[in-house]
XYZ file of C-alpha atoms in Angstrom:
438
model
C 0.187 0.122 -0.140
C 1.079 3.525 -0.619
C 2.110 5.346 2.345
C 1.660 8.853 1.845
C 3.034 9.706 5.319
C 6.570 8.903 4.018
C 7.964 11.337 1.529
C 9.724 9.937 -1.490
C 13.620 9.467 -1.434
C 15.329 12.156 -3.067
C 18.884 12.308 -5.034
C 21.189 14.604 -5.175
C 22.522 15.886 -8.666
C 26.494 14.987 -8.924
C 26.910 15.431 -12.658
C 25.565 17.510 -15.374
C 26.426 17.469 -19.028
C 24.987 19.683 -21.993
C 26.631 18.498 -25.123
C 25.779 21.605 -27.036
C 24.097 21.180 -30.341
C 25.900 19.903 -33.531
C 27.183 22.525 -35.926
C 26.374 21.771 -39.530
C 28.480 22.942 -42.696
C 26.924 25.571 -45.001
C 28.497 26.894 -47.940
C 27.387 30.414 -47.413
C 28.767 30.798 -43.753
C 25.370 30.703 -41.501
C 25.729 28.908 -38.709
C 23.351 25.837 -38.920
C 22.969 24.145 -35.213
C 21.472 20.573 -35.330
C 19.437 19.143 -32.241
C 18.209 16.084 -33.229
C 16.497 13.000 -31.666
C 12.441 13.905 -31.451
C 10.570 10.917 -32.055
C 7.599 12.835 -32.767
C 6.971 13.793 -36.756
C 7.394 17.578 -36.177
C 10.549 19.960 -36.826
C 11.182 23.319 -35.817
C 13.325 25.978 -37.635
C 14.642 29.168 -35.791
C 16.315 31.812 -37.524
C 17.905 34.319 -35.497
C 19.300 37.864 -37.072
C 21.735 39.595 -34.954
C 20.134 42.707 -35.105
C 17.253 43.964 -32.897
C 15.293 46.999 -31.200
C 18.607 48.631 -30.089
C 19.097 49.421 -33.963
C 15.656 50.770 -34.549
C 15.497 54.548 -35.505
C 12.022 54.979 -34.094
C 9.980 53.437 -31.194
C 8.284 50.294 -32.197
C 10.271 50.131 -35.770
C 11.798 46.531 -35.095
C 8.871 44.843 -33.585
C 6.236 46.447 -36.195
C 8.652 45.483 -39.064
C 8.893 41.831 -37.864
C 5.156 41.509 -37.497
C 4.128 43.059 -40.674
C 6.827 41.056 -42.702
C 4.869 37.713 -41.309
C 1.632 38.759 -42.795
C 2.063 38.580 -46.504
C 4.440 37.858 -48.941
C 5.385 39.106 -52.799
C 3.083 35.829 -53.981
C 0.489 35.377 -51.032
C -1.818 37.828 -49.553
C -2.411 37.640 -45.447
C -5.481 36.048 -45.963
C -3.670 33.549 -48.567
C -0.625 32.986 -46.373
C -2.531 32.410 -43.306
C -4.812 29.516 -45.100
C -1.822 27.930 -46.543
C 0.117 27.689 -43.267
C -3.084 26.383 -41.175
C -3.688 23.746 -44.151
C -0.112 22.399 -44.277
C -0.541 22.165 -39.979
C 2.175 25.025 -39.453
C 2.858 27.873 -37.256
C 5.161 30.821 -37.614
C 6.192 32.976 -34.719
C 8.300 36.113 -34.233
C 10.193 37.847 -31.498
C 12.200 41.052 -31.050
C 14.840 41.399 -28.615
C 17.278 44.077 -27.866
C 19.972 42.644 -30.183
C 18.204 39.966 -32.217
C 15.196 39.331 -34.188
C 13.912 36.016 -34.149
C 11.393 34.091 -36.674
C 10.505 30.431 -35.830
C 8.550 27.782 -38.001
C 6.963 24.677 -36.454
C 6.282 22.330 -39.210
C 4.913 18.498 -39.528
C 7.783 16.500 -41.048
C 5.426 15.555 -44.011
C 4.554 18.824 -45.028
C 8.246 20.344 -43.922
C 9.496 21.520 -47.589
C 5.952 23.290 -48.389
C 6.147 25.156 -45.122
C 9.743 26.114 -45.486
C 9.684 27.453 -48.907
C 6.605 29.866 -47.474
C 8.829 30.477 -44.323
C 11.620 31.697 -46.330
C 9.545 33.761 -48.650
C 8.489 35.591 -45.384
C 11.891 36.454 -44.707
C 13.071 37.116 -48.393
C 9.948 38.527 -50.068
C 7.667 40.203 -47.456
C 4.848 42.360 -49.006
C 4.574 44.813 -46.663
C 1.040 45.917 -47.277
C -0.411 49.384 -46.499
C -3.724 47.743 -45.612
C -1.865 45.353 -43.030
C -0.298 48.077 -41.573
C -3.453 49.946 -41.157
C -4.974 47.043 -39.231
C -1.879 46.507 -37.115
C -1.850 50.172 -36.288
C -5.075 49.975 -34.950
C -4.774 46.539 -33.006
C -1.261 48.063 -31.623
C -2.824 51.400 -30.419
C -5.620 49.713 -28.472
C -3.079 46.900 -26.910
C -1.110 49.992 -25.679
C -3.613 51.811 -24.481
C -4.744 48.947 -22.401
C -1.266 48.016 -21.238
C -0.836 51.695 -20.042
C -3.828 50.981 -17.547
C -1.794 48.216 -15.870
C 0.458 49.769 -12.924
C 3.039 46.829 -13.633
C 3.736 47.943 -17.263
C 3.888 51.371 -16.126
C 6.302 51.045 -13.373
C 8.493 48.787 -15.739
C 8.659 51.441 -18.155
C 9.513 54.140 -15.597
C 12.332 52.102 -14.492
C 13.653 51.686 -18.133
C 13.874 55.385 -18.353
C 15.819 55.839 -14.874
C 18.148 53.013 -15.410
C 19.356 53.996 -19.113
C 17.572 57.650 -19.825
C 18.236 58.525 -23.477
C 20.326 55.410 -24.406
C 18.603 52.818 -26.817
C 17.862 50.669 -23.885
C 15.870 53.078 -22.153
C 13.227 53.440 -25.192
C 9.659 52.888 -24.425
C 6.762 53.230 -26.921
C 3.190 54.815 -26.340
C 0.037 54.120 -28.405
C 0.626 57.579 -30.346
C 4.154 55.800 -31.606
C 2.296 53.675 -34.198
C 1.133 56.930 -36.047
C 4.987 57.409 -36.999
C 5.074 53.928 -38.904
C 5.314 54.046 -42.433
C 6.165 51.295 -44.953
C 9.420 52.461 -45.977
C 10.339 52.669 -42.515
C 9.490 48.949 -41.693
C 11.162 48.088 -45.059
C 14.349 49.609 -43.864
C 14.721 47.769 -40.960
C 13.928 44.262 -42.594
C 16.325 44.745 -45.285
C 18.900 45.590 -42.810
C 18.034 42.937 -40.548
C 16.817 39.932 -42.290
C 19.810 39.186 -44.382
C 22.073 36.119 -44.396
C 25.067 38.076 -43.230
C 23.484 38.561 -39.770
C 21.695 35.140 -39.547
C 22.263 32.204 -37.510
C 19.741 28.997 -37.431
C 18.891 25.959 -35.149
C 17.205 23.032 -37.016
C 15.446 20.833 -33.986
C 13.161 17.689 -34.061
C 12.919 14.621 -35.975
C 15.744 15.310 -38.443
C 16.775 13.633 -41.316
C 19.825 14.016 -43.870
C 17.259 15.350 -46.103
C 15.561 17.840 -43.721
C 18.932 19.262 -43.052
C 19.941 19.571 -46.757
C 16.465 21.265 -47.563
C 17.132 23.723 -44.414
C 20.699 24.505 -45.909
C 19.148 25.080 -49.352
C 16.314 27.589 -47.608
C 19.027 29.477 -46.091
C 20.755 30.243 -49.062
C 17.680 31.968 -50.240
C 18.222 34.787 -47.613
C 19.050 38.177 -49.290
C 22.654 39.854 -48.846
C 22.729 43.273 -47.717
C 21.578 46.106 -50.248
C 24.475 48.188 -49.242
C 27.419 48.220 -47.084
C 26.138 48.608 -43.623
C 28.041 50.980 -40.999
C 29.320 49.846 -37.843
C 26.791 49.518 -34.908
C 26.661 52.576 -32.897
C 27.693 52.964 -29.200
C 25.997 55.300 -27.087
C 27.248 56.752 -23.534
C 25.494 54.756 -20.744
C 24.522 56.673 -17.833
C 21.456 56.538 -15.440
C 19.115 59.277 -13.952
C 20.070 61.641 -11.247
C 16.643 60.423 -9.870
C 16.358 57.655 -7.526
C 12.681 57.760 -7.368
C 9.771 58.105 -9.721
C 6.038 57.800 -9.058
C 3.106 57.486 -11.607
C -0.266 58.449 -10.266
C -3.006 56.189 -11.115
C -5.947 56.752 -8.524
C -8.176 54.034 -9.612
C -5.707 51.024 -9.089
C -6.579 48.706 -6.649
C -2.680 47.901 -6.147
C 0.571 49.794 -6.664
C 3.537 48.164 -8.590
C 6.843 48.461 -7.375
C 9.972 48.185 -9.193
C 13.750 48.542 -7.991
C 16.815 48.199 -10.165
C 20.228 49.182 -10.874
C 22.665 48.867 -13.636
C 25.226 46.596 -11.615
C 27.681 46.665 -14.549
C 28.327 48.603 -17.913
C 28.679 45.717 -19.965
C 27.643 42.391 -20.521
C 27.553 39.861 -17.329
C 25.634 37.013 -19.339
C 28.639 34.832 -18.719
C 28.706 34.855 -14.802
C 27.313 31.830 -13.100
C 28.026 33.297 -9.617
C 25.723 36.337 -10.591
C 22.948 33.791 -11.706
C 22.967 31.818 -8.491
C 22.966 35.301 -6.614
C 20.299 36.159 -8.226
C 18.211 33.040 -7.609
C 19.197 33.099 -3.889
C 17.641 36.519 -3.603
C 14.521 36.593 -5.674
C 14.637 33.717 -8.518
C 12.403 31.195 -7.383
C 9.758 30.428 -4.598
C 12.087 29.845 -2.141
C 14.169 32.878 -2.284
C 14.989 35.578 0.038
C 12.534 37.935 -1.139
C 9.630 35.515 -1.200
C 10.398 34.152 2.111
C 10.284 37.167 3.935
C 8.154 39.885 2.046
C 5.492 36.990 1.218
C 5.635 34.482 3.351
C 6.269 36.013 6.610
C 5.612 39.810 6.135
C 2.258 38.999 3.882
C 2.942 42.292 1.844
C 2.384 40.675 -1.695
C 1.369 37.506 -3.297
C 4.530 37.546 -5.423
C 7.772 39.211 -5.757
C 10.927 38.405 -7.600
C 14.165 39.208 -9.006
C 15.953 38.786 -12.531
C 19.158 39.842 -14.068
C 19.084 41.411 -17.752
C 22.193 40.812 -19.474
C 22.765 43.245 -22.501
C 25.604 43.774 -24.908
C 26.635 46.818 -23.137
C 25.037 46.463 -20.080
C 23.642 44.461 -17.171
C 20.931 45.413 -14.857
C 19.105 43.749 -11.802
C 15.261 44.177 -11.751
C 13.131 43.451 -8.672
C 9.410 43.466 -9.368
C 5.926 43.190 -6.893
C 2.762 44.599 -6.516
C 0.969 45.339 -2.982
C -1.435 47.040 -1.449
C -0.632 50.926 -1.019
C -0.290 50.744 2.601
C 2.560 48.128 2.199
C 4.563 49.766 -0.504
C 6.743 51.760 1.698
C 7.685 48.799 3.893
C 8.128 46.246 1.006
C 10.881 48.744 -0.266
C 12.688 48.742 3.013
C 12.465 45.129 3.179
C 13.891 44.824 -0.200
C 17.071 46.736 0.741
C 17.421 44.982 3.970
C 17.781 41.429 2.188
C 20.238 42.782 -0.274
C 22.237 44.052 2.663
C 21.911 41.014 4.658
C 23.563 38.776 1.346
C 26.288 41.056 1.400
C 27.151 41.279 5.288
C 25.984 37.624 6.527
C 27.466 34.446 4.824
C 24.537 32.387 3.500
C 24.097 28.930 5.619
C 24.870 25.797 3.820
C 21.345 24.368 3.644
C 20.198 27.371 1.788
C 22.901 27.048 -0.856
C 21.754 23.365 -1.027
C 18.439 24.218 -1.555
C 19.166 26.761 -4.633
C 21.814 24.129 -5.982
C 19.095 21.480 -6.435
C 16.532 23.810 -7.626
C 18.737 25.288 -10.176
C 20.128 21.931 -11.242
C 16.900 20.453 -11.444
C 15.576 23.353 -13.753
C 18.524 22.877 -15.737
C 17.884 19.019 -16.323
C 14.301 20.082 -17.710
C 16.404 21.374 -21.019
C 16.344 17.360 -21.783
C 12.940 16.965 -21.633
C 12.622 17.205 -25.367
C 14.434 18.408 -28.606
C 12.656 21.723 -28.450
C 13.314 22.569 -24.854
C 16.956 21.722 -25.690
C 16.778 24.139 -28.767
C 15.101 26.817 -26.400
C 18.547 26.478 -24.279
C 20.798 26.953 -27.226
C 18.546 29.832 -28.414
C 18.839 31.545 -25.282
C 22.599 31.209 -25.146
C 22.856 32.734 -28.767
C 20.007 35.604 -27.763
C 22.346 36.402 -24.810
C 25.465 36.151 -26.659
C 26.830 33.164 -24.248
C 29.098 30.119 -25.286
C 27.777 26.814 -25.425
C 29.760 25.716 -22.429
C 28.170 28.375 -20.009
C 25.434 25.719 -18.827
C 28.076 23.016 -17.889
C 30.360 26.152 -16.147
C 26.868 27.157 -14.125
C 26.624 23.534 -13.114
C 30.124 23.279 -12.023
C 30.052 26.475 -10.295
C 26.637 25.379 -8.224
C 28.189 22.150 -7.084
C 31.558 23.989 -5.488
C 30.045 27.540 -4.790
C 30.734 28.634 -1.249
C 28.990 31.267 1.351
C 32.083 33.323 0.781
C 31.967 33.456 -3.151
C 28.308 34.042 -2.640
C 28.854 37.073 -0.361
C 31.723 38.473 -2.639
C 29.533 38.587 -5.775
C 26.554 40.432 -4.014
C 29.283 43.164 -2.579
C 30.570 43.403 -6.278
C 27.334 43.876 -7.885
C 24.386 44.786 -5.377
C 24.524 48.362 -4.275
C 21.042 49.755 -2.658
C 22.349 53.347 -2.577
C 22.748 53.322 -6.301
C 19.511 51.508 -7.304
C 16.476 53.274 -8.787
C 12.541 52.820 -7.404
C 9.708 53.163 -9.845
C 5.958 52.990 -8.169
C 2.861 53.498 -10.055
C -0.690 53.374 -8.535
C -2.431 55.415 -6.155
C -2.593 59.051 -5.775
C -0.436 62.146 -5.142
C -0.589 61.985 -1.517
C 0.604 58.157 -1.746
C 3.348 59.184 -4.040
C 4.397 61.734 -1.568
C 4.334 59.410 1.336
C 6.662 56.833 -0.514
C 9.261 59.479 -1.443
C 9.486 60.522 2.230
C 9.803 56.903 3.210
C 12.828 56.456 0.885
C 14.496 59.366 2.393
C 14.604 57.824 5.822
């Protein structure tokens, strides 16, 4: 009989090995990474271009260009393209990051060649229809107006402005920015971005030699740049002199609190110790912030921290929503927890909990070929080497309380962090500002 009063046995992770994808040779220099082995008759192609929102000349140019390019091609209207993709059982996605633009195709293996041809036409011969742009603008304005009703979105936008001011990383968009989008503007971004020179690809799923050859041939159809492109501009990084910003929203039932800072003016994406420190602070359900501020104090239903590694800067972002009356206390507790990690060595059992959690999450990479491909894609987007995960696992197995404390002292400086709060009235905003001065 099953004994529910006896917990199941647990096993400690002692070894982790991420082999990385196989690199296929292409005659034109586009890296093609192969992640093979799935039993299901499904394939996925990810094509990543090394250009993103950082390179746009106006807000929304990058994301809007990718969206409109996916709508129609020179040979197929938006309705016909959508009909064909659905008929063949495919699915096309796109995503725009700060330094990358991604297009993804899911396809049944039996229809892979047909869907791959449509997919490549989307990338190489988009139509950029004025009708599609008009409809996109209408939807976009409506969505952005709704997003600016959410206190979490408002606070996140405000924190970006505090951290990066006029730098491209600090660019935010509003509903009115859709009015500035034009066909020539979107074409310009696409023609400079979706080119063979900037690209790399991942093919994952139930792969054989034929599907690899088809993918290599398809990548050859990607266009070359129309002209020689200038070197990427590098802009000066400086955060705002203001440490606090408040956005009033009287009808909000809760306020959103964002606390963050630039921790290094270059990428720290290849830093396992920083990732471990963030997990301990606020990166999982058993973290310091969740234990103190949610479980013990009851100030919020959820709070978390994240590290954002970008090419020219790395930042930390702590986010929570709470009742207006708890906002000041919540901010103070966040600062207190940061200072504790800097000053008091972490106990061995707490490190062990973080270690097992992170190793368990890392082993989820092997759940399927697509999750394996996701891990590869994440490292390419964050400009990390493929051995990063193995070094992260090795660091997890050996990290000491002294290393965690040293990492916290190096990167976490509450006196240099910024606070953005959205929700409540002017009087509430004044109270928070006074709390931060105490």
